[in-house]
Coordinates of C-alpha atoms in Angstrom, one line a residue:
X1 CA 127.0 40.9 72.0
X2 CA 128.4 42.1 75.3
X3 CA 126.8 42.5 78.7
X4 CA 127.4 46.2 78.4
X5 CA 125.4 46.4 75.3
X6 CA 122.5 44.1 76.4
X7 CA 122.0 45.5 79.8
X8 CA 120.4 48.8 78.7
X9 CA 118.0 46.8 76.5
X10 CA 117.1 44.6 79.4
X11 CA 116.6 47.6 81.7
X12 CA 114.6 49.5 79.2
X13 CA 112.2 46.6 79.0
X14 CA 111.9 46.1 82.8
X15 CA 111.3 49.7 83.6
X16 CA 108.9 50.3 80.7
X17 CA 111.0 53.4 79.7
X18 CA 111.3 53.7 75.9
X19 CA 112.4 56.5 73.7
X20 CA 109.4 57.1 71.5
X21 CA 107.9 60.1 69.7
X22 CA 108.4 62.5 72.7
X23 CA 112.1 61.7 72.8
X24 CA 112.6 62.6 69.3
X25 CA 110.4 65.8 69.6
X26 CA 112.6 67.0 72.6
X27 CA 115.7 66.0 70.5
X28 CA 114.5 68.1 67.6
X29 CA 113.9 71.1 69.9
X30 CA 117.4 70.7 71.3
X31 CA 118.8 70.6 67.7
X32 CA 117.1 74.0 67.1
X33 CA 118.4 75.2 70.4
X34 CA 122.0 74.6 69.3
X35 CA 121.2 76.2 65.9
X36 CA 120.1 79.4 67.7
X37 CA 123.1 79.3 70.0
X38 CA 125.6 79.1 67.2
X39 CA 123.7 81.7 65.0
X40 CA 124.3 84.0 68.0
X41 CA 128.0 83.2 68.0
X42 CA 128.4 83.6 64.2
X43 CA 127.2 87.2 64.0
X44 CA 130.6 88.6 65.1
X45 CA 132.5 86.5 62.6
X46 CA 130.2 87.4 59.7
X47 CA 130.2 91.1 60.6
X48 CA 133.9 91.2 61.4
X49 CA 134.9 93.8 58.8
X50 CA 131.7 96.0 59.5
X51 CA 132.3 96.0 63.2
X52 CA 136.1 96.7 62.9
X53 CA 135.3 99.6 60.6
X54 CA 132.4 101.0 62.6
X55 CA 134.4 101.0 65.8
X56 CA 137.8 101.5 64.3
X57 CA 139.3 98.4 65.9
X58 CA 142.6 96.6 65.0
X59 CA 142.6 92.9 64.5
X60 CA 144.0 92.4 68.0
X61 CA 141.4 94.6 69.5
X62 CA 138.6 92.7 67.6
X63 CA 140.1 89.4 68.7
X64 CA 140.1 90.5 72.3
X65 CA 136.5 91.7 72.1
X66 CA 135.6 88.2 70.9
X67 CA 137.6 86.6 73.6
X68 CA 135.5 88.6 76.1
X69 CA 132.6 86.5 75.1
X70 CA 134.3 83.5 76.7
X71 CA 135.3 85.4 79.9
X72 CA 132.5 83.8 81.9
X73 CA 131.6 81.2 79.4
X74 CA 133.7 78.4 81.0
X75 CA 132.9 79.4 84.6
X76 CA 129.1 79.3 83.8
X77 CA 129.5 75.9 81.9
X78 CA 131.0 74.3 85.0
X79 CA 128.7 75.9 87.6
X80 CA 125.5 75.2 85.7
X81 CA 126.7 71.7 84.7
X82 CA 127.0 70.9 88.4
X83 CA 123.6 72.5 89.1
X84 CA 122.0 70.3 86.4
X85 CA 122.6 67.3 88.5
X86 CA 120.1 68.9 91.0
X87 CA 117.9 71.1 88.9
X88 CA 115.7 69.9 86.0
X89 CA 117.5 70.6 82.7
X90 CA 114.2 71.8 81.2
X91 CA 114.2 74.9 83.4
X92 CA 117.9 75.5 83.0
X93 CA 117.6 75.5 79.1
X94 CA 114.6 77.8 79.2
X95 CA 116.4 80.3 81.5
X96 CA 119.4 80.2 79.1
X97 CA 117.4 80.9 76.0
X98 CA 115.6 83.9 77.6
X99 CA 119.0 85.3 78.8
X100 CA 120.3 85.0 75.2
X101 CA 117.6 87.3 73.9
X102 CA 118.1 89.8 76.8
X103 CA 121.9 89.9 76.3
X104 CA 121.6 90.8 72.6
X105 CA 119.5 94.0 73.3
X106 CA 122.0 96.5 74.6
X107 CA 124.3 96.2 71.6
X108 CA 121.4 96.0 69.2
X109 CA 120.1 99.4 70.6
X110 CA 123.5 101.1 70.1
X111 CA 126.5 102.1 72.3
X112 CA 130.2 101.8 71.9
X113 CA 132.8 99.2 72.5
X114 CA 132.2 99.0 76.3
X115 CA 128.4 98.2 75.6
X116 CA 129.4 95.6 73.0
X117 CA 131.9 93.9 75.2
X118 CA 129.5 93.9 78.2
X119 CA 126.8 92.3 76.1
X120 CA 129.2 89.7 74.8
X121 CA 130.3 88.8 78.3
X122 CA 126.7 88.4 79.5
X123 CA 125.8 86.4 76.4
X124 CA 128.8 84.2 76.9
X125 CA 127.8 83.5 80.5
X126 CA 124.3 82.5 79.4
X127 CA 125.5 80.4 76.5
X128 CA 128.4 78.6 78.3
X129 CA 126.3 75.8 79.7
X130 CA 124.2 75.4 76.6
X131 CA 126.0 72.4 74.9
X132 CA 126.5 70.2 77.9
X133 CA 123.0 70.7 79.3
X134 CA 121.5 70.2 75.9
X135 CA 123.4 66.9 75.5
X136 CA 122.4 65.9 79.0
X137 CA 118.8 66.7 78.3
X138 CA 118.9 64.7 75.0
X139 CA 120.9 61.7 76.2
X140 CA 118.5 61.4 79.2
X141 CA 115.9 60.0 76.8
X142 CA 118.1 57.2 75.6
X143 CA 120.1 54.3 77.0
X144 CA 123.9 54.1 76.3
X145 CA 123.6 52.0 73.2
X146 CA 121.3 54.4 71.5
X147 CA 123.0 57.7 72.3
X148 CA 125.2 58.1 69.3
X149 CA 122.5 59.4 66.9
X150 CA 120.8 61.9 69.3
X151 CA 124.2 63.1 70.5
X152 CA 125.3 63.6 66.9
X153 CA 122.0 65.4 66.0
X154 CA 122.3 67.8 68.9
X155 CA 125.9 68.5 67.8
X156 CA 124.7 68.8 64.3
X157 CA 122.6 71.8 65.5
X158 CA 125.9 73.7 65.7
X159 CA 126.5 73.1 62.0
X160 CA 122.9 73.8 60.9
X161 CA 122.9 77.1 63.0
X162 CA 125.9 78.4 61.1
X163 CA 124.9 77.0 57.6
X164 CA 121.3 78.3 57.8
X165 CA 122.3 81.6 59.6
X166 CA 125.3 82.6 57.5
X167 CA 123.5 83.6 54.2
X168 CA 120.6 85.2 55.9
X169 CA 122.6 87.1 58.5
X170 CA 125.1 88.2 55.9
X171 CA 122.3 89.7 53.8
X172 CA 121.0 91.5 57.0
X173 CA 124.3 92.8 57.9
X174 CA 125.0 94.1 54.4
X175 CA 121.6 95.7 53.9
X176 CA 120.6 96.7 57.4
X177 CA 123.8 96.7 59.5
X178 CA 125.2 94.3 62.0
X179 CA 123.0 95.6 64.9
X180 CA 119.9 94.6 63.0
X181 CA 121.4 91.0 62.9
X182 CA 121.5 91.1 66.7
X183 CA 117.7 91.7 66.7
X184 CA 117.2 88.8 64.4
X185 CA 119.0 86.3 66.6
X186 CA 117.4 87.8 69.7
X187 CA 114.0 87.0 68.2
X188 CA 114.9 83.5 67.3
X189 CA 116.0 82.9 70.9
X190 CA 112.7 84.3 72.3
X191 CA 110.6 82.1 69.9
X192 CA 112.5 79.0 70.9
X193 CA 112.0 79.7 74.6
X194 CA 108.2 79.8 74.0
X195 CA 108.2 76.5 72.2
X196 CA 110.4 74.9 74.9
X197 CA 108.2 76.1 77.7
X198 CA 105.3 74.2 76.1
X199 CA 107.0 71.1 74.6
X200 CA 110.2 70.7 76.6
X201 CA 110.6 67.7 79.1
X202 CA 113.2 65.8 81.0
X203 CA 114.0 62.2 79.9
X204 CA 113.5 59.0 81.8
X205 CA 117.1 58.0 81.9
X206 CA 118.2 61.2 83.8
X207 CA 118.5 60.0 87.5
X208 CA 115.4 58.0 88.2
X209 CA 115.8 55.0 86.0
X210 CA 118.5 52.3 86.4
X211 CA 120.7 51.7 83.4
X212 CA 123.5 49.3 82.6
X213 CA 125.1 47.7 85.7
X214 CA 128.6 47.9 84.3
X215 CA 128.6 51.6 84.0
X216 CA 125.3 53.5 84.5
X217 CA 124.2 52.0 87.8
X218 CA 127.5 51.8 89.6
X219 CA 127.8 53.3 93.0
X220 CA 128.2 57.1 92.7
X221 CA 131.8 57.8 92.2
X222 CA 133.2 61.2 93.4
X223 CA 133.7 64.0 90.8
X224 CA 137.3 63.8 91.7
X225 CA 137.5 60.2 90.6
X226 CA 135.7 60.9 87.3
X227 CA 137.7 64.1 86.5
X228 CA 141.0 62.4 87.3
X229 CA 140.4 59.4 85.1
X230 CA 142.5 58.9 81.9
X231 CA 139.3 58.7 79.8
X232 CA 138.0 62.2 81.1
X233 CA 141.5 63.8 80.7
X234 CA 142.1 62.3 77.2
X235 CA 138.6 63.2 76.1
X236 CA 138.9 66.8 77.3
X237 CA 142.3 67.3 75.9
X238 CA 141.2 66.0 72.5
X239 CA 137.9 68.1 72.6
X240 CA 140.0 71.3 73.5
X241 CA 141.9 71.0 70.2
X242 CA 138.7 70.5 68.4
X243 CA 137.0 73.5 70.0
X244 CA 140.0 75.6 68.9
X245 CA 139.1 74.9 65.3
X246 CA 135.4 75.8 66.1
X247 CA 136.5 79.2 67.6
X248 CA 138.8 79.8 64.6
X249 CA 135.8 79.1 62.1
X250 CA 133.4 81.3 64.1
X251 CA 135.5 84.4 64.5
X252 CA 138.2 84.5 61.8
X253 CA 137.2 82.3 58.9
X254 CA 135.1 84.8 57.1
X255 CA 137.9 87.3 57.3
X256 CA 140.5 84.7 56.2
X257 CA 138.4 83.8 53.2
X258 CA 137.9 87.5 52.2
X259 CA 141.1 89.2 53.2
X260 CA 143.5 86.3 53.1
X261 CA 142.3 84.2 50.1
X262 CA 140.7 86.9 48.0
X263 CA 137.1 85.8 47.9
X264 CA 134.4 88.4 47.7
X265 CA 132.4 89.3 50.8
X266 CA 129.3 87.7 49.4
X267 CA 131.3 84.6 48.4
X268 CA 132.9 84.4 51.8
X269 CA 129.5 84.5 53.4
X270 CA 128.6 81.3 51.6
X271 CA 131.9 79.5 51.7
X272 CA 132.0 79.8 55.5
X273 CA 129.3 77.2 55.6
X274 CA 131.4 74.6 53.9
X275 CA 133.6 73.5 56.9
X276 CA 130.5 73.2 59.0
X277 CA 128.9 71.0 56.3
X278 CA 132.0 68.9 56.2
X279 CA 131.8 68.6 59.9
X280 CA 128.1 67.6 59.7
X281 CA 128.9 64.7 57.3
X282 CA 131.7 63.6 59.6
X283 CA 129.4 63.8 62.7
X284 CA 126.7 61.6 61.1
X285 CA 129.3 59.2 59.7
X286 CA 131.0 58.9 63.0
X287 CA 127.7 58.3 64.8
X288 CA 126.7 55.6 62.3
X289 CA 130.1 53.8 62.5
X290 CA 130.3 54.1 66.2
X291 CA 126.8 52.8 66.7
X292 CA 127.4 49.9 64.4
X293 CA 130.6 48.9 66.1
X294 CA 129.1 49.1 69.6
X295 CA 126.2 47.0 68.5
X296 CA 128.6 44.4 67.4
X297 CA 130.2 44.4 70.8
X298 CA 133.3 46.6 70.0
X299 CA 134.4 48.5 73.1
X300 CA 134.2 52.3 73.3
X301 CA 137.9 52.5 73.4
X302 CA 137.8 51.7 69.7
X303 CA 134.3 52.7 68.7
X304 CA 134.6 56.2 70.3
X305 CA 138.2 56.9 71.2
X306 CA 140.0 55.7 68.2
X307 CA 137.3 56.7 65.6
X308 CA 137.4 60.1 67.2
X309 CA 141.3 60.1 67.0
X310 CA 141.0 59.3 63.3
X311 CA 138.9 62.4 62.7
X312 CA 141.4 64.6 64.5
X313 CA 144.3 63.1 62.7
X314 CA 142.8 63.7 59.2
X315 CA 141.9 67.3 60.1
X316 CA 145.5 67.8 61.3
X317 CA 146.9 66.4 58.0
X318 CA 144.7 68.8 56.0
X319 CA 145.7 71.9 58.1
X320 CA 149.4 71.1 58.0
X321 CA 149.3 70.6 54.2
X322 CA 148.0 74.2 53.6
X323 CA 151.5 75.7 52.8
X324 CA 152.2 72.9 50.4
X325 CA 149.5 74.1 47.8
X326 CA 149.1 77.2 45.7
X327 CA 145.9 79.0 44.7
X328 CA 142.9 80.2 46.7
X329 CA 140.8 77.1 45.5
X330 CA 143.2 74.5 46.9
X331 CA 143.8 76.4 50.1
X332 CA 140.0 76.8 50.7
X333 CA 139.5 73.1 50.1
X334 CA 142.2 72.1 52.6
X335 CA 140.8 74.7 55.1
X336 CA 137.3 73.2 54.7
X337 CA 138.5 69.7 55.3
X338 CA 141.0 70.5 58.1
X339 CA 138.8 72.7 60.2
X340 CA 135.6 70.7 59.3
X341 CA 137.0 67.4 60.4
X342 CA 138.9 68.9 63.3
X343 CA 135.8 70.5 64.8
X344 CA 133.8 67.2 64.5
X345 CA 134.9 65.6 67.8
X346 CA 132.0 67.0 70.2
X347 CA 129.8 64.0 69.9
X348 CA 132.6 61.5 70.7
X349 CA 133.5 63.6 73.7
X350 CA 129.9 64.0 75.1
X351 CA 128.9 60.3 74.6
X352 CA 132.2 59.1 76.1
X353 CA 131.9 61.1 79.2
X354 CA 128.1 60.2 79.4
X355 CA 129.2 56.5 79.4
X356 CA 131.9 57.2 82.0
X357 CA 129.8 59.1 84.5
X358 CA 126.6 57.8 86.1
X359 CA 123.4 59.9 85.8
X360 CA 123.8 61.6 89.1
X361 CA 127.3 62.9 88.1
X362 CA 126.8 63.3 84.4
X363 CA 125.8 67.0 84.4
X364 CA 128.9 67.9 86.5
X365 CA 131.3 65.8 84.4
X366 CA 130.0 67.2 81.1
X367 CA 129.8 70.8 82.4
X368 CA 133.4 70.7 83.8
X369 CA 134.6 69.2 80.5
X370 CA 132.9 72.0 78.6
X371 CA 134.3 74.7 80.9
X372 CA 137.9 73.5 80.3
X373 CA 137.4 72.9 76.6
X374 CA 135.9 76.3 75.9
X375 CA 138.8 78.1 77.2
X376 CA 140.1 77.6 73.7
X377 CA 137.5 80.1 72.7
X378 CA 139.0 82.6 75.1
X379 CA 142.5 82.2 73.8
X380 CA 142.1 81.4 70.0
X381 CA 140.5 84.7 68.8
X382 CA 143.1 86.9 70.6
X383 CA 146.1 84.7 69.5
X384 CA 144.8 84.9 65.9
X385 CA 144.2 88.6 66.1
X386 CA 147.9 89.1 67.2
X387 CA 149.1 87.0 64.4
X388 CA 147.2 88.9 61.8
X389 CA 148.4 92.3 63.1
X390 CA 152.0 91.1 63.3
X391 CA 152.2 89.1 60.1
X392 CA 149.4 90.5 57.9
X393 CA 147.5 87.9 55.8
X394 CA 150.2 85.4 56.4
X395 CA 149.0 85.3 60.0
X396 CA 145.9 83.5 59.0
X397 CA 147.9 80.6 57.5
X398 CA 150.1 80.5 60.6
X399 CA 146.9 80.2 62.7
X400 CA 145.8 77.2 60.6
X401 CA 149.1 75.5 61.0
X402 CA 148.9 76.0 64.8
X403 CA 145.5 74.4 64.7
X404 CA 147.0 71.4 62.8
X405 CA 149.7 70.9 65.5
X406 CA 147.1 71.1 68.3
X407 CA 144.9 68.6 66.4
X408 CA 147.8 66.1 66.3
X409 CA 148.1 66.4 70.0
X410 CA 144.4 65.9 70.4
X411 CA 144.4 62.8 68.3
X412 CA 147.2 61.3 70.4
X413 CA 145.4 62.0 73.6
X414 CA 142.2 60.4 72.2
X415 CA 144.0 57.3 70.9
X416 CA 146.0 56.6 73.9
X417 CA 143.8 57.6 76.9
X418 CA 140.1 57.0 76.1
X419 CA 138.7 53.8 77.5
X420 CA 135.5 54.5 79.5
X421 CA 134.8 50.8 80.4
X422 CA 138.2 50.5 82.0
X423 CA 137.9 53.6 84.0
X424 CA 134.3 53.2 85.0
X425 CA 135.2 49.8 86.5
X426 CA 138.0 51.2 88.6
X427 CA 137.3 50.9 92.3
X428 CA 137.1 54.2 94.3
X429 CA 140.3 55.5 95.7

């Protein structure tokens, strides 16, 4: 067993900080937080045909309206990520959840495209910091060698949000309209905020407790050094390609299943959950494998970087194989595997950067990574919209092939660049 692995255990014993029931209660609340977050995001994808018909939008216009969600998303992620190194994450998360509910209200009440876009811009600004701050809050309850499972569970909230929301929101949309679905997710956000105000708390491994001497308790490096490291660059590049798949699933997959592959609207509302379920299995499998490897003394270069690269590589292979098969069933299966595995990199990204950055720099490092990565959400919906307008249903398949190429690039970046132990040990420039 390595010093890097044993040091957190020794520190945990010396400080008296242990992750008990409270840690898992907070982690559970943060899983629900991410569920609500992605239920918010999924409404537009589930109601794509209804919104386009109601507002008479082309595919390009609808793609641009979805891209507007990410207009301030990345800026807010970076700004609040840096702020979370100084302000307690508990209050930042509470503020975000309240703003989510407020942001849904204008479009839920009515109005045209301008109101819809304005609401989405506000919602994007409020949701941009959600994932990095939620991960920072969860990981602050655990030392490095125990972070794979809570990190995976918070990421799993993304999947559970879509899986649980898709059937219910699809029913609401078809029976009561897409604006009613906005009221549903607004109420969910308000209820979570109430629970978090009572039960939420910050962990003992945030900034006040010493951690592993090799990484966690090193002298504070500058943000420039962290963000310029090969590990941060490789992790961010790989995560960007993974988030591209996430954006594609959120915005265009229901339409692809219905309009491109011929599934009924009801079936599409159910099938859309499958790649998220595939991603959930990959997340849990990755967390278990990575945790086991690290407990045996395997470096993060292999346990995180190369395991994550393998996920992206498998996703790329499935996406690129799409033109080689015939039939809606076979294409749907490859789509599920390709986008599901391709979108399963977030836990690798978050735990890798959390290992690289000490507690006092962790929020900024995670937030800046998320800000960079989520520009994929700004670009992907508009690009796919243009492909669909210009190529018809064939544009959907072209979009999946483009995702496969990007995932190959991401796998290469993760395989060759990620090594947090190496980069954390570098002397300051």
